[in-house]
Amino acid sequence: MNLRVEREELEHKMLFDFATFADSNLGRKNPEEKCPLRTDFQRDRDRIIHSKSFRRLKHKTQVFISPEGDHFRTRLTHTLEVSQIARTIARALRLNEDLVEAISLGHDLGHTPFGHSGEAVLDELKEGGFSHSKQSLKVVDFLEISDKRVGLNLTEEVRDGIVNHSGDNNASTLEGKIIKFADRIAYINHDIDDAIRAGIISEDDLPKHLIKVLGDTSSKRINTMINAIINKSYGNPIVEMQDEVYQATMELRQYMFKRVYLDDVVKSEEVKIKRLLTELYKFYEEDLDRIPNNHLNIYENHEDKGEIVTDYIAGMTDTFAMKQIKNIFIPKGWSI
């Protein structure tokens, strides 16, 4: 019995014709023998979950740097929330849930320590700039290594969804387009929750006209946004949100930028982060031998110091970056 073939046949019965089917995917850069149990997209999902890059997300900042409390989101919990929302949408629209799950779990693997503050620092320091979505693709293509392979050798559809999940980029599959919506739905709503917990805003501060459209609780807002996508897109080869809800969602996003993401409390540590990461960058750039061999050995040559140092720092967790800064720049006490 070949359970993969059975699953692939089931997809053709359950999904709409314009869905992305596992048995007709665009393949991998390096062809591999098929798994008898899992489809290619399920296999990609498993490779991402078992990667070191995925595990490190638990110690990377989402919005609040070094928050005092166990209930603030991390990059890992954000990723899981995106996955849950994206799977709900894909299932309802009869699109490929396995593909959606793989993309969502891998979409933020390239994020830096200290959230978008860290990303902004590396964007200034690296020649040509830095983008976490491009870095996420680089992680799965090149930086994540194991005894079996360099990179995860994912399917083209998953790679496309990862690199095109944010900004003005657009994924080539409908499943990839879901991720951009799911990412926004997740971070807008969970960042509101965290901001209220941090005392930066209160429920009463949220714009009343937006709450009237979207809902007065996080769960209601998420439900409204998801249903607006399903109602607009079901049965059609599109992934779009109903206009009224979309406008309210984007306006709420702008509110969050103004009141939370650029708030003095949230940004209060940014100057320190910039100084520390800049010094750390210079330290490694001065002498690449200060970087562990297991990272240096990934590269065929060491000519592009900026690329090597950027990749190394971007892969750090908040805790590891702080440990390195402490070990390198803070004098150790003497015991007599």
Short mmCIF file of C-alpha atoms in Angstrom, two decimals:
data_model
loop_
_atom_site.label_atom_id
_atom_site.label_comp_id
_atom_site.label_asym_id
_atom_site.label_seq_id
_atom_site.Cartn_x
_atom_site.Cartn_y
_atom_site.Cartn_z
CA MET A 1 0.00 0.00 0.00
CA ASN A 2 1.37 3.41 -1.00
CA LEU A 3 -0.29 5.90 1.36
CA ARG A 4 1.25 8.88 -0.43
CA VAL A 5 -0.47 7.97 -3.70
CA GLU A 6 -3.73 7.42 -1.83
CA ARG A 7 -3.43 10.89 -0.28
CA GLU A 8 -2.59 12.46 -3.63
CA GLU A 9 -5.66 10.87 -5.18
CA LEU A 10 -7.76 12.11 -2.30
CA GLU A 11 -6.59 15.68 -2.92
CA HIS A 12 -8.06 15.55 -6.43
CA LYS A 13 -11.41 14.51 -4.98
CA MET A 14 -11.50 17.05 -2.14
CA LEU A 15 -9.84 20.19 -3.52
CA PHE A 16 -10.97 22.61 -6.20
CA ASP A 17 -9.37 22.25 -9.62
CA PHE A 18 -7.40 25.48 -9.15
CA ALA A 19 -5.73 24.24 -5.96
CA THR A 20 -2.07 23.23 -5.98
CA PHE A 21 -1.81 19.45 -6.06
CA ALA A 22 1.08 17.62 -4.44
CA ASP A 23 1.45 15.10 -7.27
CA SER A 24 1.98 17.85 -9.86
CA ASN A 25 4.30 20.15 -7.91
CA LEU A 26 7.22 21.83 -9.65
CA GLY A 27 9.77 19.65 -7.93
CA ARG A 28 12.95 20.24 -5.95
CA LYS A 29 16.30 21.68 -7.01
CA ASN A 30 17.81 18.28 -6.31
CA PRO A 31 15.41 15.47 -7.28
CA GLU A 32 14.71 12.89 -4.58
CA GLU A 33 12.97 9.57 -4.34
CA LYS A 34 9.34 9.99 -3.24
CA CYS A 35 8.28 9.12 0.29
CA PRO A 36 5.81 6.19 0.44
CA LEU A 37 3.89 7.78 3.34
CA ARG A 38 3.89 11.54 2.84
CA THR A 39 3.22 13.89 -0.05
CA ASP A 40 6.01 16.27 -1.01
CA PHE A 41 4.34 19.17 0.81
CA GLN A 42 3.91 17.10 3.98
CA ARG A 43 7.56 16.15 3.73
CA ASP A 44 8.53 19.84 3.44
CA ARG A 45 6.48 20.65 6.52
CA ASP A 46 8.26 17.94 8.51
CA ARG A 47 11.70 19.10 7.40
CA ILE A 48 10.94 22.62 8.57
CA ILE A 49 9.57 21.51 11.95
CA HIS A 50 12.64 19.35 12.61
CA SER A 51 15.12 22.07 11.60
CA LYS A 52 17.35 23.93 14.03
CA SER A 53 16.17 27.23 12.56
CA PHE A 54 12.59 26.43 13.54
CA ARG A 55 13.57 25.58 17.12
CA ARG A 56 15.44 28.85 17.49
CA LEU A 57 12.25 30.83 16.84
CA LYS A 58 11.19 30.22 20.45
CA HIS A 59 13.91 32.61 21.62
CA LYS A 60 13.42 35.34 19.02
CA THR A 61 11.48 38.54 19.66
CA GLN A 62 8.12 39.16 18.03
CA VAL A 63 7.46 42.78 19.12
CA PHE A 64 8.43 43.19 22.76
CA ILE A 65 12.16 42.86 23.46
CA SER A 66 12.95 40.88 26.64
CA PRO A 67 9.44 41.24 28.11
CA GLU A 68 8.93 40.44 31.78
CA GLY A 69 6.21 37.84 31.51
CA ASP A 70 5.64 34.40 30.07
CA HIS A 71 2.56 35.21 27.99
CA PHE A 72 4.03 37.59 25.41
CA ARG A 73 4.37 36.19 21.91
CA THR A 74 7.66 35.01 20.47
CA ARG A 75 8.48 34.45 16.83
CA LEU A 76 7.60 30.77 17.32
CA THR A 77 4.15 31.35 18.80
CA HIS A 78 3.46 33.87 16.03
CA THR A 79 4.41 31.23 13.46
CA LEU A 80 2.06 28.69 15.02
CA GLU A 81 -0.80 31.20 15.05
CA VAL A 82 -0.19 32.00 11.38
CA SER A 83 -0.24 28.29 10.60
CA GLN A 84 -3.54 27.76 12.42
CA ILE A 85 -5.23 30.69 10.68
CA ALA A 86 -3.85 29.76 7.26
CA ARG A 87 -4.95 26.14 7.60
CA THR A 88 -8.48 27.21 8.56
CA ILE A 89 -8.72 29.40 5.46
CA ALA A 90 -7.22 26.75 3.15
CA ARG A 91 -9.52 24.04 4.43
CA ALA A 92 -12.60 26.20 3.96
CA LEU A 93 -11.54 27.25 0.45
CA ARG A 94 -10.71 23.66 -0.49
CA LEU A 95 -7.10 24.52 -1.25
CA ASN A 96 -4.03 22.51 -0.28
CA GLU A 97 -3.76 22.62 3.51
CA ASP A 98 -0.41 20.79 3.58
CA LEU A 99 1.20 23.36 1.29
CA VAL A 100 -0.21 26.20 3.37
CA GLU A 101 1.11 24.63 6.56
CA ALA A 102 4.61 24.16 5.17
CA ILE A 103 4.84 27.77 3.95
CA SER A 104 3.49 29.22 7.19
CA LEU A 105 5.89 27.23 9.38
CA GLY A 106 8.85 28.37 7.27
CA HIS A 107 7.90 31.96 6.52
CA ASP A 108 9.85 33.59 9.37
CA LEU A 109 12.88 31.30 9.67
CA GLY A 110 15.13 34.14 8.50
CA HIS A 111 14.08 36.62 11.17
CA THR A 112 16.85 38.24 13.18
CA PRO A 113 17.27 38.43 16.95
CA PHE A 114 15.35 41.34 18.53
CA GLY A 115 12.58 41.34 15.95
CA HIS A 116 12.25 44.10 13.40
CA SER A 117 14.72 46.21 15.39
CA GLY A 118 17.42 43.66 14.61
CA GLU A 119 16.28 43.47 11.00
CA ALA A 120 16.62 47.25 10.63
CA VAL A 121 20.18 47.12 11.97
CA LEU A 122 21.30 44.42 9.54
CA ASP A 123 19.54 46.25 6.71
CA GLU A 124 21.80 49.24 7.40
CA LEU A 125 25.00 47.27 7.90
CA LYS A 126 24.83 44.78 5.02
CA GLU A 127 25.67 46.01 1.56
CA GLY A 128 22.53 45.62 -0.53
CA GLY A 129 20.29 45.57 2.54
CA PHE A 130 18.57 42.78 4.42
CA SER A 131 15.08 41.27 4.14
CA HIS A 132 13.82 38.60 6.52
CA SER A 133 11.69 36.98 3.79
CA LYS A 134 14.70 36.61 1.48
CA GLN A 135 16.73 35.40 4.44
CA SER A 136 14.06 32.81 5.22
CA LEU A 137 14.48 31.43 1.71
CA LYS A 138 18.26 31.43 2.15
CA VAL A 139 17.87 29.47 5.38
CA VAL A 140 15.88 26.67 3.75
CA ASP A 141 18.02 26.68 0.59
CA PHE A 142 21.51 26.98 2.05
CA LEU A 143 22.03 27.77 5.73
CA GLU A 144 20.14 24.88 7.32
CA ILE A 145 22.55 21.96 7.06
CA SER A 146 22.42 18.35 8.19
CA ASP A 147 24.29 15.11 7.62
CA LYS A 148 22.08 14.44 4.60
CA ARG A 149 22.07 17.73 2.72
CA VAL A 150 22.87 21.44 2.48
CA GLY A 151 19.57 23.25 2.83
CA LEU A 152 16.19 21.55 3.15
CA ASN A 153 15.72 21.06 -0.60
CA LEU A 154 12.07 22.12 -0.47
CA THR A 155 9.59 22.12 -3.34
CA GLU A 156 9.37 25.23 -5.51
CA GLU A 157 5.85 26.05 -4.30
CA VAL A 158 6.94 26.18 -0.66
CA ARG A 159 10.03 28.24 -1.52
CA ASP A 160 7.90 30.67 -3.52
CA GLY A 161 5.42 31.08 -0.67
CA ILE A 162 8.17 31.74 1.87
CA VAL A 163 9.98 34.44 -0.09
CA ASN A 164 6.77 36.18 -1.19
CA HIS A 165 4.84 36.25 2.09
CA SER A 166 5.28 39.96 2.87
CA GLY A 167 5.55 43.41 1.35
CA ASP A 168 4.52 43.98 -2.24
CA ASN A 169 5.54 40.50 -3.35
CA ASN A 170 2.86 38.05 -4.47
CA ALA A 171 3.11 34.28 -4.28
CA SER A 172 2.41 32.34 -7.45
CA THR A 173 0.01 29.88 -5.75
CA LEU A 174 -3.31 30.59 -4.07
CA GLU A 175 -1.98 28.79 -1.01
CA GLY A 176 0.95 31.19 -0.87
CA LYS A 177 -1.40 34.16 -1.10
CA ILE A 178 -3.23 32.88 1.98
CA ILE A 179 -0.06 33.27 4.05
CA LYS A 180 0.14 37.02 3.53
CA PHE A 181 -3.40 37.40 4.88
CA ALA A 182 -2.85 34.92 7.71
CA ASP A 183 0.37 36.67 8.75
CA ARG A 184 -1.38 40.04 9.01
CA ILE A 185 -4.43 38.63 10.75
CA ALA A 186 -2.19 36.94 13.32
CA TYR A 187 0.18 39.77 14.13
CA ILE A 188 -2.43 42.53 14.19
CA ASN A 189 -4.58 40.67 16.68
CA HIS A 190 -1.94 39.06 18.88
CA ASP A 191 0.04 42.32 18.99
CA ILE A 192 -3.10 44.09 20.23
CA ASP A 193 -3.37 41.44 22.94
CA ASP A 194 0.30 41.85 23.93
CA ALA A 195 0.09 45.66 23.83
CA ILE A 196 -2.90 45.61 26.17
CA ARG A 197 -1.06 43.21 28.49
CA ALA A 198 1.94 45.58 28.47
CA GLY A 199 -0.27 48.57 29.32
CA ILE A 200 0.58 50.46 26.14
CA ILE A 201 -3.04 50.60 25.01
CA SER A 202 -6.37 49.48 26.43
CA GLU A 203 -9.42 47.94 24.80
CA ASP A 204 -11.13 51.33 25.01
CA ASP A 205 -8.33 52.90 22.93
CA LEU A 206 -9.11 50.84 19.85
CA PRO A 207 -10.93 52.91 17.20
CA LYS A 208 -14.65 52.42 17.73
CA HIS A 209 -15.59 52.47 14.04
CA LEU A 210 -13.11 49.66 13.36
CA ILE A 211 -14.28 47.59 16.31
CA LYS A 212 -17.84 47.93 15.06
CA VAL A 213 -16.82 46.29 11.79
CA LEU A 214 -14.29 43.76 13.05
CA GLY A 215 -15.42 42.85 16.57
CA ASP A 216 -14.67 43.80 20.17
CA THR A 217 -12.48 40.80 21.05
CA SER A 218 -9.46 39.19 19.45
CA SER A 219 -11.32 36.00 18.60
CA LYS A 220 -14.22 37.92 17.02
CA ARG A 221 -11.84 40.01 14.92
CA ILE A 222 -9.95 36.95 13.70
CA ASN A 223 -13.22 35.23 12.88
CA THR A 224 -14.49 38.29 10.98
CA MET A 225 -11.30 38.56 8.93
CA ILE A 226 -11.20 34.86 8.10
CA ASN A 227 -14.86 34.78 7.09
CA ALA A 228 -14.38 37.86 4.91
CA ILE A 229 -11.75 35.95 2.92
CA ILE A 230 -13.86 32.82 2.64
CA ASN A 231 -17.01 34.73 1.65
CA LYS A 232 -15.15 36.64 -1.09
CA SER A 233 -13.02 33.78 -2.41
CA TYR A 234 -14.93 30.51 -2.07
CA GLY A 235 -15.28 28.67 -5.35
CA ASN A 236 -13.11 31.17 -7.24
CA PRO A 237 -9.40 31.09 -8.15
CA ILE A 238 -8.68 34.09 -5.91
CA VAL A 239 -7.69 34.81 -2.32
CA GLU A 240 -9.19 38.18 -1.42
CA MET A 241 -10.99 39.81 1.51
CA GLN A 242 -14.33 41.60 1.35
CA ASP A 243 -13.77 45.31 0.87
CA GLU A 244 -15.27 46.70 4.10
CA VAL A 245 -13.39 44.25 6.30
CA TYR A 246 -10.18 44.69 4.31
CA GLN A 247 -10.26 48.46 4.70
CA ALA A 248 -10.97 48.14 8.43
CA THR A 249 -8.15 45.59 8.80
CA MET A 250 -5.60 47.80 7.06
CA GLU A 251 -6.72 50.82 9.05
CA LEU A 252 -6.33 48.84 12.27
CA ARG A 253 -2.84 47.85 11.09
CA GLN A 254 -1.94 51.51 10.62
CA TYR A 255 -3.28 52.25 14.08
CA MET A 256 -0.96 49.57 15.49
CA PHE A 257 2.05 51.10 13.76
CA LYS A 258 1.23 54.50 15.20
CA ARG A 259 0.30 53.46 18.73
CA VAL A 260 2.31 50.27 19.32
CA TYR A 261 5.11 49.43 16.90
CA LEU A 262 6.50 52.97 16.98
CA ASP A 263 5.60 53.59 20.63
CA ASP A 264 8.38 54.97 22.85
CA VAL A 265 8.02 52.09 25.30
CA VAL A 266 8.31 49.45 22.58
CA LYS A 267 11.16 51.27 20.85
CA SER A 268 12.94 52.28 24.08
CA GLU A 269 15.53 49.52 23.77
CA GLU A 270 16.09 50.00 20.03
CA VAL A 271 19.05 52.38 20.44
CA LYS A 272 20.77 49.81 22.64
CA ILE A 273 20.00 47.00 20.21
CA LYS A 274 21.44 49.01 17.31
CA ARG A 275 24.65 49.77 19.21
CA LEU A 276 25.14 46.21 20.42
CA LEU A 277 24.44 44.49 17.10
CA THR A 278 26.62 47.02 15.26
CA GLU A 279 29.55 46.28 17.55
CA LEU A 280 28.92 42.55 17.24
CA TYR A 281 28.86 42.87 13.45
CA LYS A 282 32.15 44.78 13.40
CA PHE A 283 33.77 42.29 15.78
CA TYR A 284 33.10 39.33 13.47
CA GLU A 285 33.80 41.28 10.28
CA GLU A 286 37.28 42.18 11.54
CA ASP A 287 38.22 38.51 11.83
CA LEU A 288 36.05 35.77 10.36
CA ASP A 289 37.96 33.18 12.38
CA ARG A 290 35.98 34.41 15.37
CA ILE A 291 32.96 32.70 13.79
CA PRO A 292 32.61 28.95 14.49
CA ASN A 293 33.88 26.62 11.76
CA ASN A 294 30.52 24.87 11.42
CA HIS A 295 29.17 28.16 10.03
CA LEU A 296 32.26 29.22 8.06
CA ASN A 297 32.53 25.85 6.36
CA ILE A 298 29.17 26.37 4.64
CA TYR A 299 30.79 28.88 2.27
CA GLU A 300 33.10 27.92 -0.60
CA ASN A 301 35.14 31.08 -0.13
CA HIS A 302 35.26 33.82 2.49
CA GLU A 303 35.41 36.83 0.19
CA ASP A 304 32.03 38.33 1.10
CA LYS A 305 32.57 39.00 4.78
CA GLY A 306 29.35 40.98 5.08
CA GLU A 307 27.24 38.08 3.85
CA ILE A 308 28.89 35.59 6.20
CA VAL A 309 28.60 37.85 9.24
CA THR A 310 25.00 38.81 8.40
CA ASP A 311 23.97 35.17 8.07
CA TYR A 312 25.62 34.31 11.38
CA ILE A 313 24.04 37.16 13.34
CA ALA A 314 20.62 36.74 11.70
CA GLY A 315 20.56 33.14 12.85
CA MET A 316 21.16 34.06 16.49
CA THR A 317 18.43 34.02 19.11
CA ASP A 318 18.02 36.99 21.43
CA THR A 319 19.56 35.01 24.28
CA PHE A 320 22.56 33.81 22.27
CA ALA A 321 23.24 37.31 20.92
CA MET A 322 23.19 38.75 24.45
CA LYS A 323 25.48 35.95 25.63
CA GLN A 324 27.98 36.69 22.87
CA ILE A 325 27.89 40.42 23.60
CA LYS A 326 28.51 39.72 27.27
CA ASN A 327 31.39 37.33 26.57
CA ILE A 328 33.04 39.61 24.03
CA PHE A 329 32.61 43.11 25.43
CA ILE A 330 31.99 42.86 29.19
CA PRO A 331 35.06 42.23 31.38
CA LYS A 332 34.89 39.15 33.56
CA GLY A 333 35.40 39.50 37.30
CA TRP A 334 38.44 37.97 38.98
CA SER A 335 38.05 35.59 41.88
CA ILE A 336 40.95 35.50 44.34
#
